[in-house]
CSV table of C-alpha atoms and ligand atoms in Angstrom, one decimal:
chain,number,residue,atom,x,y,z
A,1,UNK,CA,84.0,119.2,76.7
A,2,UNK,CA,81.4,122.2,76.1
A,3,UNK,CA,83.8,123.6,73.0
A,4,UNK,CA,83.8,119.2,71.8
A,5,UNK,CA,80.0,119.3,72.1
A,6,UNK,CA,79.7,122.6,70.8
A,7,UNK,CA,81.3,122.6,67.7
A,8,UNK,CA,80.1,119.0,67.0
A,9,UNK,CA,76.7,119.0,67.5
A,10,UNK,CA,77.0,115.8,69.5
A,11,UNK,CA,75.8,114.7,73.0
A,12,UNK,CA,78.0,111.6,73.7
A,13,UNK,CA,81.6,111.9,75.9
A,14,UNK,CA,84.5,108.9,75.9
A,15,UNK,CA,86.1,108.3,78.6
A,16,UNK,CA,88.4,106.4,80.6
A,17,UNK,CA,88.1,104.0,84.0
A,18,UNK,CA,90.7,105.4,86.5
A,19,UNK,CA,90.0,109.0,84.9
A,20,UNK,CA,90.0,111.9,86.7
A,21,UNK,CA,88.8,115.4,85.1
A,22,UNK,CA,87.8,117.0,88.0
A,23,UNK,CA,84.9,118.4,90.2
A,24,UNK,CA,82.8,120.6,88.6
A,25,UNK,CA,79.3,118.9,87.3
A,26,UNK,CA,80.9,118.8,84.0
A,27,UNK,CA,84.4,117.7,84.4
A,28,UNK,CA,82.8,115.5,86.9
A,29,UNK,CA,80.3,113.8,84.8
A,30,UNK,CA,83.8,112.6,82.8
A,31,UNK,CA,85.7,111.3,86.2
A,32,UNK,CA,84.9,107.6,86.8
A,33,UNK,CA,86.2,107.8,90.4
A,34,UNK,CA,83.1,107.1,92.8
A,35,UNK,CA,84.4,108.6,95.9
A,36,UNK,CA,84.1,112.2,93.5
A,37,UNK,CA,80.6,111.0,91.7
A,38,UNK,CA,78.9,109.8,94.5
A,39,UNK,CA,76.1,112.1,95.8
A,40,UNK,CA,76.2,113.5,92.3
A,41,UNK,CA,75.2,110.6,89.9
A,42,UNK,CA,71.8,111.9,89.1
A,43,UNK,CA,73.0,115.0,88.4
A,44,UNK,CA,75.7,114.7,85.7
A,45,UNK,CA,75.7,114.6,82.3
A,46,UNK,CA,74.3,110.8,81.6
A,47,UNK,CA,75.4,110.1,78.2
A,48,UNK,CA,79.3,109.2,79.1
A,49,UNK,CA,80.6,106.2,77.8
A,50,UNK,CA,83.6,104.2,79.6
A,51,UNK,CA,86.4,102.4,78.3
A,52,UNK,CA,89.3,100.3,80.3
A,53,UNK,CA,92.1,102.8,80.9
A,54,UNK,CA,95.2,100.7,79.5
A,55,UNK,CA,96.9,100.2,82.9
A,56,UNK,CA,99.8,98.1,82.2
A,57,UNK,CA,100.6,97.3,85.6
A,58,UNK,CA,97.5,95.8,86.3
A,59,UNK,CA,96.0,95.3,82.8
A,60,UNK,CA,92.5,95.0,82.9
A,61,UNK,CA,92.3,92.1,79.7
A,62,UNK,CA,94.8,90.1,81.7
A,63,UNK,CA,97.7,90.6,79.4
A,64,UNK,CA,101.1,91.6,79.7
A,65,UNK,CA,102.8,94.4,78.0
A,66,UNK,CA,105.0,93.6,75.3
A,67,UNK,CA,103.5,89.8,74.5
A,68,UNK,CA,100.3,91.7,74.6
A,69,UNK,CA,97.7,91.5,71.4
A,70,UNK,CA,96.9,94.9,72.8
A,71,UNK,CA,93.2,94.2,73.5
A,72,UNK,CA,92.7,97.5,74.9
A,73,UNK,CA,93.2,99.1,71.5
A,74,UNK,CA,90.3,96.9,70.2
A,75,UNK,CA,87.7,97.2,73.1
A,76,UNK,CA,88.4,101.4,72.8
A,77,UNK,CA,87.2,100.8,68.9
A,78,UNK,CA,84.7,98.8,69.3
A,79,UNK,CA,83.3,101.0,71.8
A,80,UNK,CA,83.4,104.2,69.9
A,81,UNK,CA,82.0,102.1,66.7
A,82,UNK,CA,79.1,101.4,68.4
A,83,UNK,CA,77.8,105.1,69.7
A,84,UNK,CA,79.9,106.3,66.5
A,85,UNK,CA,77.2,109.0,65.5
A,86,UNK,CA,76.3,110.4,68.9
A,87,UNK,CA,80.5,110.8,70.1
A,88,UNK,CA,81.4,114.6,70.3
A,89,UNK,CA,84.6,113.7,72.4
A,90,UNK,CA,86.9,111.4,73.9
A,91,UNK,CA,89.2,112.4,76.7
A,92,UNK,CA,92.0,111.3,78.0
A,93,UNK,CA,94.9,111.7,80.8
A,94,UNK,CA,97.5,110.7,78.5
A,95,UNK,CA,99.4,110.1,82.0
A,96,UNK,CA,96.8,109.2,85.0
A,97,UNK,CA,97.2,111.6,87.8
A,98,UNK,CA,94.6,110.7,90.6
A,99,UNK,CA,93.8,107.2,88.8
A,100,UNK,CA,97.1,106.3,89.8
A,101,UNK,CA,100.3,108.0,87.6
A,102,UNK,CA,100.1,105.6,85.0
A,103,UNK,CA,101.5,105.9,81.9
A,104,UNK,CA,98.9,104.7,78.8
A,105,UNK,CA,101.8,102.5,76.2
A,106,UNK,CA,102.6,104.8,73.3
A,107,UNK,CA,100.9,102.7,70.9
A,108,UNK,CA,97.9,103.3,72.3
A,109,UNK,CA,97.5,106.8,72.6
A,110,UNK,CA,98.9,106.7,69.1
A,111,UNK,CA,96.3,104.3,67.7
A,112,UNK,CA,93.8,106.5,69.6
A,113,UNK,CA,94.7,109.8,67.7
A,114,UNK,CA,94.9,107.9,64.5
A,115,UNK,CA,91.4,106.1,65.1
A,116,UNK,CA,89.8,109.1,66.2
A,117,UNK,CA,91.3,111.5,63.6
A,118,UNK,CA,90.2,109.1,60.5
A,119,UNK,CA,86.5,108.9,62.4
A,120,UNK,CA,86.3,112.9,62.9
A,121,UNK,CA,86.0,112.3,66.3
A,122,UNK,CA,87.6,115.2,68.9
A,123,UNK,CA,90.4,114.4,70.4
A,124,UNK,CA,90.9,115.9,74.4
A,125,UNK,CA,94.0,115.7,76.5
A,126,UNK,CA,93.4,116.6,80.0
A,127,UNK,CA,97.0,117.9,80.7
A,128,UNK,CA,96.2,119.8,83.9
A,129,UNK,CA,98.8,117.6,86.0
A,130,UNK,CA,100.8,116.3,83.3
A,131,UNK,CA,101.7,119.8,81.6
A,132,UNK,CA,104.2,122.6,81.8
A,133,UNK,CA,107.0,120.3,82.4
A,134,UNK,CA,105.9,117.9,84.8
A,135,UNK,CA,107.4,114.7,82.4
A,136,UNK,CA,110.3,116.7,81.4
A,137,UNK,CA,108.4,117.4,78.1
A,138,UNK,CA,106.8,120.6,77.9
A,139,UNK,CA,103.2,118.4,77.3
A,140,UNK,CA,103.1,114.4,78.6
A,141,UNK,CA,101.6,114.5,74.7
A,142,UNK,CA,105.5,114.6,73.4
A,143,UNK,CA,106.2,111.5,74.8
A,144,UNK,CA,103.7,110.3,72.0
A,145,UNK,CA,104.5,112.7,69.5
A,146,UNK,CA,100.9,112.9,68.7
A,147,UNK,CA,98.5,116.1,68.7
A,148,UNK,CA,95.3,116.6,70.6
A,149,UNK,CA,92.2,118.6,69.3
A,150,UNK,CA,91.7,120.0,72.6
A,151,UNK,CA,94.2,120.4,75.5
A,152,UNK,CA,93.1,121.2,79.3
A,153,UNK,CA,95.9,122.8,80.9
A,154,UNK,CA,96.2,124.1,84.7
A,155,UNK,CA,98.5,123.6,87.6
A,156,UNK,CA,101.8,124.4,86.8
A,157,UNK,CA,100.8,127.0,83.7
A,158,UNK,CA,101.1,129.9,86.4
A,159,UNK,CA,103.2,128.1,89.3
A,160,UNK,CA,100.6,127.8,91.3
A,161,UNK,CA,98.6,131.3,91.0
A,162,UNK,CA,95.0,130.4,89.8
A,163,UNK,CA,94.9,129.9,86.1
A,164,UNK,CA,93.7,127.3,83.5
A,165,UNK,CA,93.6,127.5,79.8
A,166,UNK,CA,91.2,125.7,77.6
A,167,UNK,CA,93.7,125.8,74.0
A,168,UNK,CA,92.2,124.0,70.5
A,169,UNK,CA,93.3,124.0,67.1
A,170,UNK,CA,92.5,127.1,65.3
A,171,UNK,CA,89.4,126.0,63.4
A,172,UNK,CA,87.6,124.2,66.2
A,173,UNK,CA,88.4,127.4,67.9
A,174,UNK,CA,87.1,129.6,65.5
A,175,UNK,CA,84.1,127.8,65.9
A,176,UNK,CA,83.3,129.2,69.2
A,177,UNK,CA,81.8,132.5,68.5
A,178,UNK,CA,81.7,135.1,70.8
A,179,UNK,CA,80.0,135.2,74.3
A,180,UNK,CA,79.2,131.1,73.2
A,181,UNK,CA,82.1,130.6,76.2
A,182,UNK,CA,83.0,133.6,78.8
A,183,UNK,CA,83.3,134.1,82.5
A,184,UNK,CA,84.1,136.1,85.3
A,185,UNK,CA,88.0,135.9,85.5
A,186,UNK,CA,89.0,135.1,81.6
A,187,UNK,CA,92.3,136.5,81.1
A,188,UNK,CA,93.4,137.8,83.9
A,189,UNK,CA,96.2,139.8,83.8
A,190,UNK,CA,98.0,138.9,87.0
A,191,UNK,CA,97.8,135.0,86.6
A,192,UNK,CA,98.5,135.7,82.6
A,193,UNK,CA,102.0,137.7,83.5
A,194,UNK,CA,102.6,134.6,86.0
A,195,UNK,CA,102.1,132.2,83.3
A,196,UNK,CA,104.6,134.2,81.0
A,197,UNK,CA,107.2,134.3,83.8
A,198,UNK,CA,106.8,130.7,84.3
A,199,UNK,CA,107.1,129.7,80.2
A,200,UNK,CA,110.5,132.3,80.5
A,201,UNK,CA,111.8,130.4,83.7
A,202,UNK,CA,111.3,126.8,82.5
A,203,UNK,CA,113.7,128.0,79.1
A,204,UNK,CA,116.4,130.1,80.9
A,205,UNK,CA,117.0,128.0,84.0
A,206,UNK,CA,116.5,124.2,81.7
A,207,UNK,CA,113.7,123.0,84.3
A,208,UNK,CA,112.3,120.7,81.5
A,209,UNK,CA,116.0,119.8,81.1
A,210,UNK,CA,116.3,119.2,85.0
A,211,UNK,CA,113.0,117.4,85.4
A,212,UNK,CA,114.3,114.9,82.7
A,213,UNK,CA,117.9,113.8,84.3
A,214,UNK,CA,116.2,114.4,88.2
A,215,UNK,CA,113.6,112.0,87.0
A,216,UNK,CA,115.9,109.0,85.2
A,217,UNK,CA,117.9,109.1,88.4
A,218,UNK,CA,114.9,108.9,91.1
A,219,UNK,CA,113.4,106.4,88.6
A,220,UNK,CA,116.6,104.3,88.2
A,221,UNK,CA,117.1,104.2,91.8
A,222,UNK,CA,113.2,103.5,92.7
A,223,UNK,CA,113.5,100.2,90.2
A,224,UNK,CA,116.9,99.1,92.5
A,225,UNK,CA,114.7,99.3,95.7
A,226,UNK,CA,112.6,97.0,94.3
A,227,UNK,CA,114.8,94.2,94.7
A,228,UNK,CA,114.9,94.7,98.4
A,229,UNK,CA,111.6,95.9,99.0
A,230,UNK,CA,108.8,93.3,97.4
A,231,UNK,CA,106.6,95.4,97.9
A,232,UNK,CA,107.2,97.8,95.2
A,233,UNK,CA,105.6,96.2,93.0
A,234,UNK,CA,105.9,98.3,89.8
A,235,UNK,CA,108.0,102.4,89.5
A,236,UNK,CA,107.0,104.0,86.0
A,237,UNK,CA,106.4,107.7,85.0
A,238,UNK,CA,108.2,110.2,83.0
A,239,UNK,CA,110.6,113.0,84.2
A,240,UNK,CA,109.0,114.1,87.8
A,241,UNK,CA,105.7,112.5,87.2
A,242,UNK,CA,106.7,109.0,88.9
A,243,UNK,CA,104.3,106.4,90.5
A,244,UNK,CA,105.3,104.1,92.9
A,245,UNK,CA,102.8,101.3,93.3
A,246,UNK,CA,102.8,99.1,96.6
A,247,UNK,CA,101.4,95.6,96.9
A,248,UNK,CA,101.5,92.5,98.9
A,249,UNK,CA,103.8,90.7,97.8
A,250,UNK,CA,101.9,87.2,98.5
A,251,UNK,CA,99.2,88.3,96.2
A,252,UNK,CA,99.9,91.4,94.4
A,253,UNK,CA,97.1,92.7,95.9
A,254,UNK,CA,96.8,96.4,96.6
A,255,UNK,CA,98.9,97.7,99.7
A,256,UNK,CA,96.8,100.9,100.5
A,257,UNK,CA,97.7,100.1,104.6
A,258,UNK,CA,101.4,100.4,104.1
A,259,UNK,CA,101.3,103.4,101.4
A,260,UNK,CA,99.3,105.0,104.7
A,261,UNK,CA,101.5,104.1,107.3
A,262,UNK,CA,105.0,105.2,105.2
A,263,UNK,CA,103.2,108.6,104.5
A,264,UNK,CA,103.1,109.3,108.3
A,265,UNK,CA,106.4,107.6,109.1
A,266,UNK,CA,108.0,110.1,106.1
A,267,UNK,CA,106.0,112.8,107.3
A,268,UNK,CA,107.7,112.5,111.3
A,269,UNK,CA,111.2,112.4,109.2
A,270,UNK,CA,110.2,115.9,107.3
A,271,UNK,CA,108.9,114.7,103.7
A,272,UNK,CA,105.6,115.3,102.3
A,273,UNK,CA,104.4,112.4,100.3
A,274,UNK,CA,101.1,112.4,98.6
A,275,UNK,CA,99.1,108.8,97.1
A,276,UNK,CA,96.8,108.3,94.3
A,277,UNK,CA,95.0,105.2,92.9
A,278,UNK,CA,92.0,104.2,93.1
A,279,UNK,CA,92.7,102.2,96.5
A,280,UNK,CA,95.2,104.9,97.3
A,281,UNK,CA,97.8,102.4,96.8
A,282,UNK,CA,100.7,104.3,94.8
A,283,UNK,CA,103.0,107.1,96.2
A,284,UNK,CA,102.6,110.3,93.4
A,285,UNK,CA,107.0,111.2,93.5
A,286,UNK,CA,106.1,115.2,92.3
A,287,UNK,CA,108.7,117.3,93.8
A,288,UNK,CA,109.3,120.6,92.2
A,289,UNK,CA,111.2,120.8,88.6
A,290,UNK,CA,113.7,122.8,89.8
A,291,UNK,CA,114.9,120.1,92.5
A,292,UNK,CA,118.5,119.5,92.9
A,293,UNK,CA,120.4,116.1,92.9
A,294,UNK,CA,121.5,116.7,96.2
A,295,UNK,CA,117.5,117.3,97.5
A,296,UNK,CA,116.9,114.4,95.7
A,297,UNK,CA,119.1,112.0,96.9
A,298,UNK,CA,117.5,113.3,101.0
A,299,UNK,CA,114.1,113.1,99.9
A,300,UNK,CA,115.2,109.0,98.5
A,301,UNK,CA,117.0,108.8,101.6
A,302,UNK,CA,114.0,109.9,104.2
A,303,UNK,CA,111.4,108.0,102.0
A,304,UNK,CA,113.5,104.2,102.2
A,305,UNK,CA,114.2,105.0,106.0
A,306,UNK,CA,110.6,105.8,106.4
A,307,UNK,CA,109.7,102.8,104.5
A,308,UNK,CA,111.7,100.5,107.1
A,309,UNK,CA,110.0,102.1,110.0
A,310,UNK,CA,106.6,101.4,108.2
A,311,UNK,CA,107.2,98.0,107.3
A,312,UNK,CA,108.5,96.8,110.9
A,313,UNK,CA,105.0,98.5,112.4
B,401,PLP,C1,94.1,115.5,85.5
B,401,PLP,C2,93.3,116.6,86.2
B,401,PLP,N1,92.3,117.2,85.6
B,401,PLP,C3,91.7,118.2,86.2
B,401,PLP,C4,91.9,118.6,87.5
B,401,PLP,C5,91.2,119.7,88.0
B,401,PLP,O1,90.3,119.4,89.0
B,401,PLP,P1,89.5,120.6,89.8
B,401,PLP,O2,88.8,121.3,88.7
B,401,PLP,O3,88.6,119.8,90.6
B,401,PLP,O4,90.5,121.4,90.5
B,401,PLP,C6,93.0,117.9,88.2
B,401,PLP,C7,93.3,118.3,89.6
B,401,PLP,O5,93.8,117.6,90.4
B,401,PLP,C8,93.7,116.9,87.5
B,401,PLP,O6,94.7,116.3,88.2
């Protein structure tokens, strides 16, 4: 966001509903989740403009996907048209992480690169969760087989030892003269070596590879429990980035109290399971990429027998 404003001379941010960026006052000024913002909201940047995150699942123009007239395309252009000369950046999850793991349809983050490419408006991926072979992709942004300006990458760039990586294309880069960005802990060598032993690991031992074929078979067998358990009421996600979103079935309203009560009951039976969503009503499924079938199939197992102990009380 500071290299967007930097090199563009402009004080206006997209970005999404659902979005989540992160904590710090700046990141935080582009995270629309009020349980972050709140205690803040005088204090962050001001000039951030919002536009409806295309969640499919629970689209918010009322439409469905793929008889859709894809409204949220239009409402993202018609926003941007109208601050068009004060916009130094949009960014975007391409994949939600805390907003809920959902997947934005290909054509729009297509439509969004094309839109803001022809407009010379900076593009920004927030790959922090999505990256480094989450989806089974190196980037969630291959799925779309489109390019950012900017990419935000963190998380699994160093397998967990402390390390982010702010990349752009060489001449917004360039732009960025020296000691315009800087810090205590730039470059660190220990987290930089991890980082290289993590890109060597992910080739030799086909963890993108794994990710892919672990993730089509959790996400095959997530969509059959749906038939026997209503309230799943929508699996989606690429490679070992899977959302499963819980409702009542009655209403399709959110199910935040069972999604609490199954992450205790797996919990007791030995599995870790972490939520996300706005009303913390999806499970995240992020196990590690190198996960076998056989660990796979036991996690599945614990999570349906925990979700029978949740739904009978
Ligand atoms: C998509 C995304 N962006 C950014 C962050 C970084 O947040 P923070 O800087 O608060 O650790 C996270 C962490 O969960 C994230 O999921």
């Amino acid at each position: 966001m500071k290299l967007a404003k930097y090199v563009s001379k402009k004080k206006t941010l997209v970005a999404f509903t659902h979005s989540f960026h992160g904590r710090t006052l700046g990141a935080l000024s582009a995270t629309y989740k009020k349980k972050y913002r709140n205690g803040y909201e005088d204090w962050l940047i001001s000039d951030t403009k919002w536009v409806k995150y295309p969640y499919c699942y629970r689209c918010p123009f009322g439409e469905k996907y793929g008889s859709c007239t894809f409204k949220c395309i239009s409402q993202m252009k018609e926003l941007i048209y109208k601050h068009i000369n004060d916009i130094a950046a949009v960014i975007i999850e391409p994949i939600l992480g805390e907003g809920g793991y959902v997947p934005a349809p290909v054509e729009f983050i297509q439509e969004l690169r094309t839109f803001t490419a022809d407009n010379n408006i900076i593009l920004i991926f927030d790959e922090i969760q999505s990256g480094f072979g989450r989806t089974g992709t190196m980037f969630a942004m291959n799925h779309y087989d489109v390019v950012p300006d900017i990419v935000a990458l963190a998380k699994g760039i160093a397998s967990g030892m402390p390390l982010g990586a702010c990349v752009a294309k060489t001449e917004i880069m360039n732009q960025w003269t020296t000691s315009s960005h800087g810090g205590t802990y730039p470059g660190n060598p220990v987290t930089c070596a991890a980082s290289m032993a993590t890109i060597n690991v992910l080739q030799k031992e086909k963890l993108l590879e794994n990710a892919y074929e672990m993730g089509q078979y959790m996400k095959a067998t997530l969509k059959d429990l749906m038939i026997k358990y209503p309230v799943i009421g929508d699996v989606r996600g690429f490679g070992l980035m899977i959302g499963v979103e819980f409702i009542k079935p009655e209403t399709g309203d959110y199910n935040t109290e069972l999604v609490t009560k199954l992450r205790v009951k797996a919990l007791e039976k030995g599995l870790v399971l972490i939520s996300c969503g706005d009303h913390d009503q999806v499970i995240r499924m992020i196990p590690p990429l190198m996960i076998t079938k056989e660990e796979v199939k036991k996690g599945l197992d614990i999570f349906v027998d925990a979700l029978r102990d949740a739904l009978n009380g």
